[in-house]
Coordinates of C-alpha atoms in Angstrom, one line a residue:
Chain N
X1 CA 55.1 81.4 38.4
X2 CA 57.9 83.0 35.6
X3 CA 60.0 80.0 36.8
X4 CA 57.3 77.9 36.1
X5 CA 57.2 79.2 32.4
X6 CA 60.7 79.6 31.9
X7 CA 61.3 76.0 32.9
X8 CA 58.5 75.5 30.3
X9 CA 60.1 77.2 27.7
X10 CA 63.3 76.1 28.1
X11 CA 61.5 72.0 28.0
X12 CA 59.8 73.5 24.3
X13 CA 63.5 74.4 23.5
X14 CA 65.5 71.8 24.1
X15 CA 62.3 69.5 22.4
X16 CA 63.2 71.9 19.5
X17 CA 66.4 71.4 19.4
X18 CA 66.7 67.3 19.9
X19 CA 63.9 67.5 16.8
X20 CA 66.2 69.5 14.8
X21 CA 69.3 66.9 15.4
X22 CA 67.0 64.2 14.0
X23 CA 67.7 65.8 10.5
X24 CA 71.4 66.9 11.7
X25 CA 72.8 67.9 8.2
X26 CA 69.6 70.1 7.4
X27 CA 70.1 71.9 10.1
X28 CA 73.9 72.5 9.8
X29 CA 73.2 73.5 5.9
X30 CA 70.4 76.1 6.9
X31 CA 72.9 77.6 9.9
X32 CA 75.6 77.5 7.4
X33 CA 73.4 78.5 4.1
X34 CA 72.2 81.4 6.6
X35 CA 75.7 82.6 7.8
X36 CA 77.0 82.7 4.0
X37 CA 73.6 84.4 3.0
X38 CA 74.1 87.1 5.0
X39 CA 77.7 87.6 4.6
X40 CA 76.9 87.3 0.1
X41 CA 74.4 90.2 0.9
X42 CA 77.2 92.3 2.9
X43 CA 79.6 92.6 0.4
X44 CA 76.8 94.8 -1.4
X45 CA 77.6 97.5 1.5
X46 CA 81.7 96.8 1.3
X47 CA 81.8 97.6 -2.1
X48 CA 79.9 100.8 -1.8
X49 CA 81.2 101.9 0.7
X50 CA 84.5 101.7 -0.9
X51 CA 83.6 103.8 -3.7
X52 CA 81.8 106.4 -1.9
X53 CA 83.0 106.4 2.1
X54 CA 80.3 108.0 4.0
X55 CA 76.7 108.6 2.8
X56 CA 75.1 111.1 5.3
X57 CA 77.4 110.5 8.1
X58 CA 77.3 106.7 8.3
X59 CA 80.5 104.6 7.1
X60 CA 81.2 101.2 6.4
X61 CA 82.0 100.1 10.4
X62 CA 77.6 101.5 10.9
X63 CA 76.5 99.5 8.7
X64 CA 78.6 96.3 10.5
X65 CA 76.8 97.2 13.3
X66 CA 73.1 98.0 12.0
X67 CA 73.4 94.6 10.2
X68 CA 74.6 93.1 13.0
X69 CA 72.3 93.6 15.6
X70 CA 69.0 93.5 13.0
X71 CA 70.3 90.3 11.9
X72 CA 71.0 89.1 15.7
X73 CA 67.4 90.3 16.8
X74 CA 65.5 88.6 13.7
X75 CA 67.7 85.3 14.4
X76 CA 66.7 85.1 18.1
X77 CA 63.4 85.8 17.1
X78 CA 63.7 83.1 14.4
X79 CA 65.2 80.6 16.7
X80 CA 63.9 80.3 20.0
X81 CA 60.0 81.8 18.8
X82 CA 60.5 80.5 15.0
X83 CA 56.2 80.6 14.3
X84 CA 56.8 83.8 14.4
X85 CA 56.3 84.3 11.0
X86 CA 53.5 81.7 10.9
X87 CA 51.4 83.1 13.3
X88 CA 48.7 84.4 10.8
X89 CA 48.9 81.1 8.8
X90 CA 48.1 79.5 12.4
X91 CA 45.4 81.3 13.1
X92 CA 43.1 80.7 9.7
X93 CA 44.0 77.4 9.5
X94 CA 42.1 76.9 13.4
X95 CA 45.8 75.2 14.4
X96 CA 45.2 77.5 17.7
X97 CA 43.0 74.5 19.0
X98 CA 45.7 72.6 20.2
X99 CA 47.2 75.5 22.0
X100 CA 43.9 76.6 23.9
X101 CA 43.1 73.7 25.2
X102 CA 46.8 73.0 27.3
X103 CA 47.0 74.9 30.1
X104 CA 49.9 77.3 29.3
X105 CA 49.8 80.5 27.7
X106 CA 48.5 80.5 24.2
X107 CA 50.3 82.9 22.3
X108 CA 54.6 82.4 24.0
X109 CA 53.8 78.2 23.3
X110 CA 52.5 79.0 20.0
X111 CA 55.5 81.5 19.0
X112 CA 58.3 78.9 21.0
X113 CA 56.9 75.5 20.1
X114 CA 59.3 75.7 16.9
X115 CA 62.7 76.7 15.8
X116 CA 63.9 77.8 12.6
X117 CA 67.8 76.7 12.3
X118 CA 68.5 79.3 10.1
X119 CA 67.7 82.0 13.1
X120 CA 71.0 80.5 14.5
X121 CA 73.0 81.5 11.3
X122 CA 71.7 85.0 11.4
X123 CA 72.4 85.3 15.2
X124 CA 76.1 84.3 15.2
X125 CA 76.8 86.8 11.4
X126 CA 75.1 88.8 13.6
X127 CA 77.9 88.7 16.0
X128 CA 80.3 88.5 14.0
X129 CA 79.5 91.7 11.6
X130 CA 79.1 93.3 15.4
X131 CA 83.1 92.2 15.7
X132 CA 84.0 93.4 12.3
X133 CA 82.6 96.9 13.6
X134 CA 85.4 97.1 15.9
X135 CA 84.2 97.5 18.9
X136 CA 85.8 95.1 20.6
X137 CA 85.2 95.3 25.0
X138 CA 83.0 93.5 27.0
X139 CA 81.0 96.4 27.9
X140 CA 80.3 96.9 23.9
X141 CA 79.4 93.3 23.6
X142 CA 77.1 93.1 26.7
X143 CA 75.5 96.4 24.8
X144 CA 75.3 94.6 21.4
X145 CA 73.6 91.4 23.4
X146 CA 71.0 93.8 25.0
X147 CA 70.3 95.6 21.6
X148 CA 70.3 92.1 20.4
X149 CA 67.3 91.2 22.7
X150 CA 65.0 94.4 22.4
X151 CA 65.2 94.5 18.4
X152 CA 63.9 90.6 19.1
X153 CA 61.1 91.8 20.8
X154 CA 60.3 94.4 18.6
X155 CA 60.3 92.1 15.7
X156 CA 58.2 89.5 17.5
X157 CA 55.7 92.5 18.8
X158 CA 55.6 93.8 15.0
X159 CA 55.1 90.8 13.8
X160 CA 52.3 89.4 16.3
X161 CA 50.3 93.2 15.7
X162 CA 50.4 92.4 12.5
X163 CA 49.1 89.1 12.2
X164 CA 46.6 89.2 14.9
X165 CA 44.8 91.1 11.7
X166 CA 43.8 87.5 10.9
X167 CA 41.6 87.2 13.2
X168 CA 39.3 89.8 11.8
X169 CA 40.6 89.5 7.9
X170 CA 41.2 86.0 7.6
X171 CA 44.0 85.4 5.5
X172 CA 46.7 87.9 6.2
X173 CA 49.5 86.1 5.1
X174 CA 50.7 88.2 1.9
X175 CA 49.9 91.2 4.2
X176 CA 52.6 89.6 6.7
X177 CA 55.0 88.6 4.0
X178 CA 54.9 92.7 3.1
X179 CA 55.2 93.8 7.2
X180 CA 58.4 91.5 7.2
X181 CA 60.1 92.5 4.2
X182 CA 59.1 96.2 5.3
X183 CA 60.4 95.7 8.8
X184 CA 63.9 94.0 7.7
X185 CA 64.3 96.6 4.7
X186 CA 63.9 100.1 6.7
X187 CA 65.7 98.4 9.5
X188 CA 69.2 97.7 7.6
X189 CA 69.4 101.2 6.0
X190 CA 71.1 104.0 7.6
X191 CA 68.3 106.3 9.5
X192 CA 70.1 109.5 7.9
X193 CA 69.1 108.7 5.1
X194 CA 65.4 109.5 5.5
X195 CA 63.5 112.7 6.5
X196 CA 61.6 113.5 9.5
X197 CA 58.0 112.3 7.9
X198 CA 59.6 108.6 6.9
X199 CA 61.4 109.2 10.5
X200 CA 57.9 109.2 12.1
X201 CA 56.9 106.6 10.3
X202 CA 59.8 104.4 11.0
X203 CA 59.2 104.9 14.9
X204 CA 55.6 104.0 14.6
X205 CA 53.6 102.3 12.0
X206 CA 56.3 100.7 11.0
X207 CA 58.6 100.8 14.0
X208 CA 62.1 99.4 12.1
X209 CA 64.1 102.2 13.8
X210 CA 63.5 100.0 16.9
X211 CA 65.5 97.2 15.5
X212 CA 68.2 98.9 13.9
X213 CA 68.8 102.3 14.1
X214 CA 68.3 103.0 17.9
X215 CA 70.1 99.9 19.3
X216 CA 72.8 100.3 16.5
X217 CA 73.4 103.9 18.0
X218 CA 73.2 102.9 21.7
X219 CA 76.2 100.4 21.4
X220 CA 77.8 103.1 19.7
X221 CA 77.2 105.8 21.9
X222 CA 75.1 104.5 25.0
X223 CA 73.4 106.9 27.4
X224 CA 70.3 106.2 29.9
X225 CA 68.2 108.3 27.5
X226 CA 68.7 106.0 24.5
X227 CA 68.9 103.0 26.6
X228 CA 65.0 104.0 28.4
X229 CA 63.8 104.9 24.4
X230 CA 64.4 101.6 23.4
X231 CA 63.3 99.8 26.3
X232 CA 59.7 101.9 26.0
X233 CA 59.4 101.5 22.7
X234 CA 59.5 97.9 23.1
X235 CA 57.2 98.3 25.8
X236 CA 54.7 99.4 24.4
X237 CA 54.8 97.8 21.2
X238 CA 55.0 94.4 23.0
X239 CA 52.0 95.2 25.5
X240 CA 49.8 96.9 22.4
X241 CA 50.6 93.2 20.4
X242 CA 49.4 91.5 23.5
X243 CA 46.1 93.8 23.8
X244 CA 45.3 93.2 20.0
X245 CA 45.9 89.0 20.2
X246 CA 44.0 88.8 23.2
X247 CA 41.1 90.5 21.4
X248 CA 41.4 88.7 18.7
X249 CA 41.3 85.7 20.3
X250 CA 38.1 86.0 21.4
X251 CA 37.0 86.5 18.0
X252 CA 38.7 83.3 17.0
X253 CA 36.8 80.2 15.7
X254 CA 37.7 76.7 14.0
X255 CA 36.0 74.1 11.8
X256 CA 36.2 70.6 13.5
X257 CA 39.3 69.6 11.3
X258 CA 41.5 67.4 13.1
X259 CA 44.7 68.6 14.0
X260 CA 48.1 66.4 14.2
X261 CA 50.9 68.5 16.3
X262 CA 54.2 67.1 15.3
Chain H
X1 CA 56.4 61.6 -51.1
X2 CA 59.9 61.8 -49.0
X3 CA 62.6 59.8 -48.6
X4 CA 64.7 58.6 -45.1
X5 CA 66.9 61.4 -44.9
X6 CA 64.4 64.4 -45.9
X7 CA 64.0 66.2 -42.5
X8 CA 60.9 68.1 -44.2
X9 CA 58.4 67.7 -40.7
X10 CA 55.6 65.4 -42.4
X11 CA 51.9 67.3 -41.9
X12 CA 51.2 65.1 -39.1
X13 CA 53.7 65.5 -37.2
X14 CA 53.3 69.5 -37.5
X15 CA 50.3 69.5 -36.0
X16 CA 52.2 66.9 -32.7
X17 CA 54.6 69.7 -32.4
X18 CA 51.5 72.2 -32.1
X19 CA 49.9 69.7 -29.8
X20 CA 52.6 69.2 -27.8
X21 CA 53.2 73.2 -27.4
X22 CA 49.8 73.9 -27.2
X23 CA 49.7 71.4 -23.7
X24 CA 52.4 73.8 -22.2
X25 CA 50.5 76.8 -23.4
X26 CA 47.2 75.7 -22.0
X27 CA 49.2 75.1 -18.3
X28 CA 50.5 78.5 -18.5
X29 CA 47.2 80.1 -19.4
X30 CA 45.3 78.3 -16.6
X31 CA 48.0 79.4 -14.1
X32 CA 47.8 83.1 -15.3
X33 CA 44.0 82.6 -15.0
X34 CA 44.4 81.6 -11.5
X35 CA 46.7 84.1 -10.7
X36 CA 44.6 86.7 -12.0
X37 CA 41.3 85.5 -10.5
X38 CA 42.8 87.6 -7.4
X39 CA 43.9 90.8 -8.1
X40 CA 44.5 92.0 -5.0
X41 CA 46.5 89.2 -3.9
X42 CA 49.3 90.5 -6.8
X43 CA 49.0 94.2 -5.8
X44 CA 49.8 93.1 -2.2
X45 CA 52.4 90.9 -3.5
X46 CA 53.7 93.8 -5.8
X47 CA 53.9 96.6 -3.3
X48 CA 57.8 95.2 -1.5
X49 CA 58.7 97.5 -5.6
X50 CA 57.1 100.6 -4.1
X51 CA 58.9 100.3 -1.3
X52 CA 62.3 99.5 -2.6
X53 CA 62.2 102.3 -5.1
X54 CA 61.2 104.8 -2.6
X55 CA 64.1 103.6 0.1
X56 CA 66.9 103.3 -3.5
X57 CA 65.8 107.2 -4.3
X58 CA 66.2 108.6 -0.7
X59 CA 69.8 106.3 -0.6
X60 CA 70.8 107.4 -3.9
X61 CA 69.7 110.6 -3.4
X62 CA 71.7 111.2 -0.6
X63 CA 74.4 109.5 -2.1
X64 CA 74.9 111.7 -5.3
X65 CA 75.0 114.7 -2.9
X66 CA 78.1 113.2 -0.5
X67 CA 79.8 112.7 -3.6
X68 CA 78.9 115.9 -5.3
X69 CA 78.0 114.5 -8.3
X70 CA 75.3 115.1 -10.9
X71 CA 76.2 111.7 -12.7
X72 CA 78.1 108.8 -11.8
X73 CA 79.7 106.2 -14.2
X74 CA 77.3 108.0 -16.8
X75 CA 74.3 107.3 -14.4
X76 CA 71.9 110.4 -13.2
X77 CA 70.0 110.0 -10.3
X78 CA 66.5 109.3 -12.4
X79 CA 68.6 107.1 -14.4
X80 CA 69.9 104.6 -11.5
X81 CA 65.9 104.8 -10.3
X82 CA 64.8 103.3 -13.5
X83 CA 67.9 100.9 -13.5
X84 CA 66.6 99.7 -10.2
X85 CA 62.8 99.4 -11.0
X86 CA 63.8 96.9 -13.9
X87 CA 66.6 95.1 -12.1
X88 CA 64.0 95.0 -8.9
X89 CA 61.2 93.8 -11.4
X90 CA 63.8 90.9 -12.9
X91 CA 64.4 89.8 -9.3
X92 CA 60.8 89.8 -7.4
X93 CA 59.5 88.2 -10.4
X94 CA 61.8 85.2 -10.7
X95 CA 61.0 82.0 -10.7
X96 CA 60.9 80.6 -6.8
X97 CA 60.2 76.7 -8.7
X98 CA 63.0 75.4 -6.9
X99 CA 60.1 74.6 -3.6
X100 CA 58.0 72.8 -6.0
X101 CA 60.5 70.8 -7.5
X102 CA 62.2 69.8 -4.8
X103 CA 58.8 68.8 -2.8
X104 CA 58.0 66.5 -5.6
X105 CA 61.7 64.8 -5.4
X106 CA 61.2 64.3 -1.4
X107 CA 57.7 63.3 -0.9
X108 CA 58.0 61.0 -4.3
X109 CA 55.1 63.0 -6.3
X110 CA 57.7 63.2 -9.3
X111 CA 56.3 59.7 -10.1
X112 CA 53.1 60.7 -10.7
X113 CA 54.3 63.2 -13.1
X114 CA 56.7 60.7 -14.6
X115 CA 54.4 58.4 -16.0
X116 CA 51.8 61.2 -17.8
X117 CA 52.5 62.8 -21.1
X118 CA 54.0 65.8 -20.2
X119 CA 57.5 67.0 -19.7
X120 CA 58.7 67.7 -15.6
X121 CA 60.6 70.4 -16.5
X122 CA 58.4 72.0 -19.2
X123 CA 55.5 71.6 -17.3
X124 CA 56.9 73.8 -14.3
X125 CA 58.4 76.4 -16.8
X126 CA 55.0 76.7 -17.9
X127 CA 53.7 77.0 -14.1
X128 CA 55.9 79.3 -13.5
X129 CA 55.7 81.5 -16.7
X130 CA 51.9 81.5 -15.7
X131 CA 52.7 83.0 -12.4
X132 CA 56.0 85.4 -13.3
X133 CA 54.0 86.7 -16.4
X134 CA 51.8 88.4 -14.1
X135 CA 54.2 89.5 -11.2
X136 CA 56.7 90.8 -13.9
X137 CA 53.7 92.7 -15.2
X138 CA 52.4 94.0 -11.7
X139 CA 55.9 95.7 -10.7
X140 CA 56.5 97.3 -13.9
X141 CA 53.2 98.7 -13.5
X142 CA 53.2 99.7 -9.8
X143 CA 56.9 100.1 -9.8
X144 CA 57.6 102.2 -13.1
X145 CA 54.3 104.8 -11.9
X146 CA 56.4 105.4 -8.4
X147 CA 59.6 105.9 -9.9
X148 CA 57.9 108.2 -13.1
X149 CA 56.1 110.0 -10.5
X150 CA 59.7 110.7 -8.5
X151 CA 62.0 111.2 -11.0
X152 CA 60.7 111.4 -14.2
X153 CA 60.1 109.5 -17.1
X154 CA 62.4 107.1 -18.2
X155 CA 65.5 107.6 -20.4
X156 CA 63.6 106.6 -24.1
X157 CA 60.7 104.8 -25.0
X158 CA 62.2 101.9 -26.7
X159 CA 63.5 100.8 -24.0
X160 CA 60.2 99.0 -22.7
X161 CA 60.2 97.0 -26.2
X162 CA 63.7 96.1 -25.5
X163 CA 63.6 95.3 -22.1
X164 CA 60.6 93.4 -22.3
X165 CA 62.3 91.0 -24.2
X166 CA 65.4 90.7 -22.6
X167 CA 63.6 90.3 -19.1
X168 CA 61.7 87.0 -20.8
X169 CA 65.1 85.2 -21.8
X170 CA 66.4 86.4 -18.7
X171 CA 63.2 84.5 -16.8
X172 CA 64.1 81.5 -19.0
X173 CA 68.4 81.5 -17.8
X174 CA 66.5 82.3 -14.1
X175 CA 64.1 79.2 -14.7
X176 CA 67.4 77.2 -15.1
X177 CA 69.0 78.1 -11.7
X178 CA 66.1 77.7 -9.6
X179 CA 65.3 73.7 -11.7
X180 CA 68.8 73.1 -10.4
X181 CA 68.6 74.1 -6.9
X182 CA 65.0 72.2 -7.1
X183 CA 66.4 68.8 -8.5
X184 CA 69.5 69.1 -5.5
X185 CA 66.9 67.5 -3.7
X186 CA 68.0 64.4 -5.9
X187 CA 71.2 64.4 -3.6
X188 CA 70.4 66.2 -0.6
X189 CA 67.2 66.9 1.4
X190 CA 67.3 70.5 2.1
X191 CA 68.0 72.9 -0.3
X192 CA 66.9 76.3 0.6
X193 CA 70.0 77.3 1.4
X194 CA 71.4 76.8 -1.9
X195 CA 68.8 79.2 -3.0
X196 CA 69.1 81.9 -0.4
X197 CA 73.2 82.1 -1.4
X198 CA 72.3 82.1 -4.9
X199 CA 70.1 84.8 -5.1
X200 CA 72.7 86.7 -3.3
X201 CA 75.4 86.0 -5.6
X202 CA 72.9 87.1 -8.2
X203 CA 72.5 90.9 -6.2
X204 CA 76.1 91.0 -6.3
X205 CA 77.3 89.8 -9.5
X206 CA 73.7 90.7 -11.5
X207 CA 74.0 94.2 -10.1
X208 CA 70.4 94.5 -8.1
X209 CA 71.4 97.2 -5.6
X210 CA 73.8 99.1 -7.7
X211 CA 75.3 99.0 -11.4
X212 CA 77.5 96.8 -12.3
X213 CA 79.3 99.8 -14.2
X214 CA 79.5 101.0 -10.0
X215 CA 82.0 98.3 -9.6
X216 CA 85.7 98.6 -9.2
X217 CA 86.9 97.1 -13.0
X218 CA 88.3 93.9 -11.6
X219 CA 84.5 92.9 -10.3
X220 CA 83.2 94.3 -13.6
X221 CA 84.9 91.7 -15.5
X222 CA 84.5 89.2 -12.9
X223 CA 80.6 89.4 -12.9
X224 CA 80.4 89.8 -17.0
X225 CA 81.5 85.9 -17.4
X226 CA 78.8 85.4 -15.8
X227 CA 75.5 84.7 -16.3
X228 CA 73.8 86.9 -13.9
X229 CA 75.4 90.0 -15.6
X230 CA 73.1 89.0 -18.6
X231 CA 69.8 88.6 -16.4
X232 CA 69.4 91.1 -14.3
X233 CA 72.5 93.9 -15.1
X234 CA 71.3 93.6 -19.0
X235 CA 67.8 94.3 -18.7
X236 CA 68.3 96.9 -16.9
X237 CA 70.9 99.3 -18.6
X238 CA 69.6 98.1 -21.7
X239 CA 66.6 99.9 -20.6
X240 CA 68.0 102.6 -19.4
X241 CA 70.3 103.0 -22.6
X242 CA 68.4 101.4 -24.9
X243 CA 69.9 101.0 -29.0
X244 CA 69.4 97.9 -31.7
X245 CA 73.2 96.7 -31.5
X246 CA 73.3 96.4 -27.7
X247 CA 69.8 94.8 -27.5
X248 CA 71.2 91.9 -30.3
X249 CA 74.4 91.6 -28.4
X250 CA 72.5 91.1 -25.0
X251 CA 70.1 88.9 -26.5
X252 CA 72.4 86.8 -28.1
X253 CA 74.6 86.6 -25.0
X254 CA 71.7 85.4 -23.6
X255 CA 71.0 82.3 -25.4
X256 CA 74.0 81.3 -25.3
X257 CA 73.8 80.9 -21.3
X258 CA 70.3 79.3 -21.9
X259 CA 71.8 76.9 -23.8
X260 CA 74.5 76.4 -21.3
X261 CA 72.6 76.1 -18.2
X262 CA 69.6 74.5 -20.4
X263 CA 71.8 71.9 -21.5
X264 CA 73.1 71.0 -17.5
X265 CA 69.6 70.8 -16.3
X266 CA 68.6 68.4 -18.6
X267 CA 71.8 66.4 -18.2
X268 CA 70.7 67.0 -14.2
X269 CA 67.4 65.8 -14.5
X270 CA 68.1 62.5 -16.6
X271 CA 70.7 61.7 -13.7
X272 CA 68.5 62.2 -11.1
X273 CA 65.6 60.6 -12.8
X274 CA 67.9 57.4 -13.5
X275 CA 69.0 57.4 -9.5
X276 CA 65.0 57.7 -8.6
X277 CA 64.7 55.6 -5.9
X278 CA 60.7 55.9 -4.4
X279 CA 59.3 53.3 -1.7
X280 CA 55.2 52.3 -1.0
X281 CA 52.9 54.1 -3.5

């Protein structure tokens, strides 16, 4: 049955991606755009770092990691689930019809039936701040990939918790433009910088430490302990977003708009 | 009585130029109205301040004990906080009209607008005015009672007077940047991406995150030719240091990148218009 999906998923993909080579210079512009976005934003961190070296124990080659591996999760969540960030919009607007009524499940084809190119450019300035951090074996890399992959999933978890509000408030899409913006801000700053209170909060209500702190330190310094952390954190996160969306979706209703999927 | 060359405005065509502003006016007022008819919507939309300020006082915080210092470049801690709730307020309030414009060159809706007796340009300044009016208002608001309540008041009271001002001409050199990005569309179809690399360029050379007087002197001088040092970096240390002669310096800097960048996007816009090419209707 997983092969079943993954062949699915993997069909949704490539449909993605032959849809996105229709408009071929688009998509190289928002990869590009993306890549250079990213890399405008770093110097921020180069140049103060230069002036003052460490803040709180972190340094300059941290913060190529933290970046890294935030900006590699929330590409890979852009790219391969890119309504990700629609979900809520989806929901009001009763453009869940389409998905309930195919037999596949509703809320990995909703997530996967697009891609956002610009997911791509974060993913590989991703990689490549992960190279500038210097660690530079295999084992490291293979590290940085799965770190990579969980702060994906607990991005996509956050984000589908969130959203699934819309099912009992309606419109919850300025409510999702502020869980994004808080989930990508606390995840690119250094952990040390924040006390044991904004800790807390950073592990749960609003769990960015999953997507940058933690993985940054296990490819730094991995350990089973770390390693089992992360992995049950997005655990649970990902099985509490499923619980809430399923509930919601039996809330869920629709006018009798007609609805054209493209 | 006048003669040819009298440029003395005849009564008549006083009251067009009043007319004429008045149209803009009344789009901006019906946008505010809009805006404002939910509240809760530009609370929501103003909390991302809040949490900026809070994450830029625990950084700096932690910064200005590593280096041991109780000032830096002639910046105390509640002083960088108040530099950063303006230069924040200048950014998250920006005009994003580059998405409208551009929509209208794609699908072809400019040529609706074409033919009626308003101005493109002017009509989404005054859209956007409508809508930045209020945001601009909402973080000071939200964002200046976090950053009193954490560090203090700010520096002297002027500096609201001053700042307000320089924050609307730097809305109006903003306004330029994102009509040019908007009317790319005239040449290219996407154009997000020139947005997303210009608003970085404008953290780094506007001084968002950090003063520009931060900056190792070579980037100093670098960023002060150009214009982002006079949008967001001005507002902000002018509030933070606020005095007559540097708010008459900054302002006049000021217009004379409006006029600049004014000048291209008009020179922009009567290209593009001219290469207008729209099929069916």
């Amino acid at each position: 049955m997983l092969k079943r999906e993954f062949v699915f998923f993997l069909a949704l993909w490539k449909a993605n991606l032959l849809s996105a080579m229709e408009y071929r210079a688009a998509f190289i512009s928002q990869v590009v755009g993306m890549f250079l976005n990213n890399g405008v934003y770093f110097i921020f961190w180069v140049i103060f770092f230069e002036r003052f070296k460490q803040v709180n124990g972190w340094g300059l080659s941290d913060m190529f990691l933290l970046f890294g591996v935030v900006a590699a999760g929330f590409g890979l969540a852009n790219y391969f689930f890119g309504n990700t960030m629609a979900l809520a919009d989806i929901i009001t607007s009763g453009r869940l019809d389409y998905y309930l009524s195919l037999p596949r499940p509703v809320l990995p084809h909703v997530l996967a039936s697009r891609s956002i190119p610009s997911g791509l450019g974060d993913f590989v300035y991703g990689v490549a701040s992960f190279l500038f951090a210097g660690q530079l074996t295999l084992e490291a890399f293979a590290r940085f990939m799965l770190g990579s992959l969980l702060a994906m999933v607990m991005f996509l978890a956050f984000m589908v918790l969130v959203q699934s509000l819309a099912f009992w408030l309606g419109n919850a899409q300025l409510l999702t433009q502020q869980a994004i913006n808080a989930m990508v801000t606390f995840s690119i700053y250094p952990i040390t910088l924040f006390d044991r209170t904004a800790k807390f909060l950073l592990f749960t209500v609003i769990p960015a430490a999953f997507m940058g702190a933690l993985p940054a330190e296990y490819i730094r310094a991995p350990s089973l302990a770390r390693l089992l952390v992360l992995l049950a954190g997005a655990g649970i996160f990902l099985g509490l977003a499923l619980v809430v969306f399923q509930l919601g979706l039996r809330r869920y209703e629709s006018g009798s708009a007609i609805q054209v999927q493209l | 009585m006048s003669t040819a060359n009298d440029t003395t405005p005849l009564p008549g065509e006083r009251v067009s130029l009043l007319r004429e502003l008045g149209k803009y006016f009344s789009i901006f007022r019906i946008q505010a109205a809009n805006r404002l008819a939910y509240p809760l919507d530009l609370v929501i939309g103003s909390l991302s301040i809040l949490m900026f300020m809070w994450i830029f006082l625990q950084l700096w915080k932690a910064t200005y004990a590593s280096a041991g210092q109780t000032t830096i470049a002639g910046f105390s801690i509640p002083a960088t906080l108040w530099y950063l709730m303006i230069s924040e307020t200048v950014v998250l309030s920006r005009p994003r009209l580059w998405r409208p414009i551009s929509e209208s060159v794609k699908d072809g809706s400019i040529a609706y607008v074409l033919n009626k007796p308003y101005n493109f340009l002017l009509y989404h300044a005054s859209m956007g005015l409508g809508d930045g009016l209020l945001a601009t208002l909402f973080n000071l608001i939200l964002g200046g009672a976090l950053v009193w309540l954490l560090v203090g008041p700010p520096p002297a009271a002027s500096g609201w007077l001053y700042a307000s001002l320089a924050i609307f001409f730097a809305w109006w050199i903003e306004f330029c940047f994102s009509a040019l990005i908007g009317l790319a569309a005239f040449a290219t179809e996407e154009v997000a991406a020139f947005d997303w690399i210009y608003s970085k360029i404008l953290f780094i050379f506007g001084g968002l995150l950090v003063p520009l007087d931060f900056y190792p002197a070579w980037l100093q001088t670098i960023a002060r030719f150009t214009p982002f040092a006079y949008t967001v970096y001005g507002p902000a240390r002018l509030f933070v240091a606020p005095s007559l002669p540097a708010f008459l310096s900054l302002i006049g800097q000021q217009l004379i990148w409006l006029v600049v960048m004014g000048s291209i996007v008009v020179v922009v816009y009567r290209i593009g218009v001219r290469r207008l090419v729209i099929n069916g209707g």
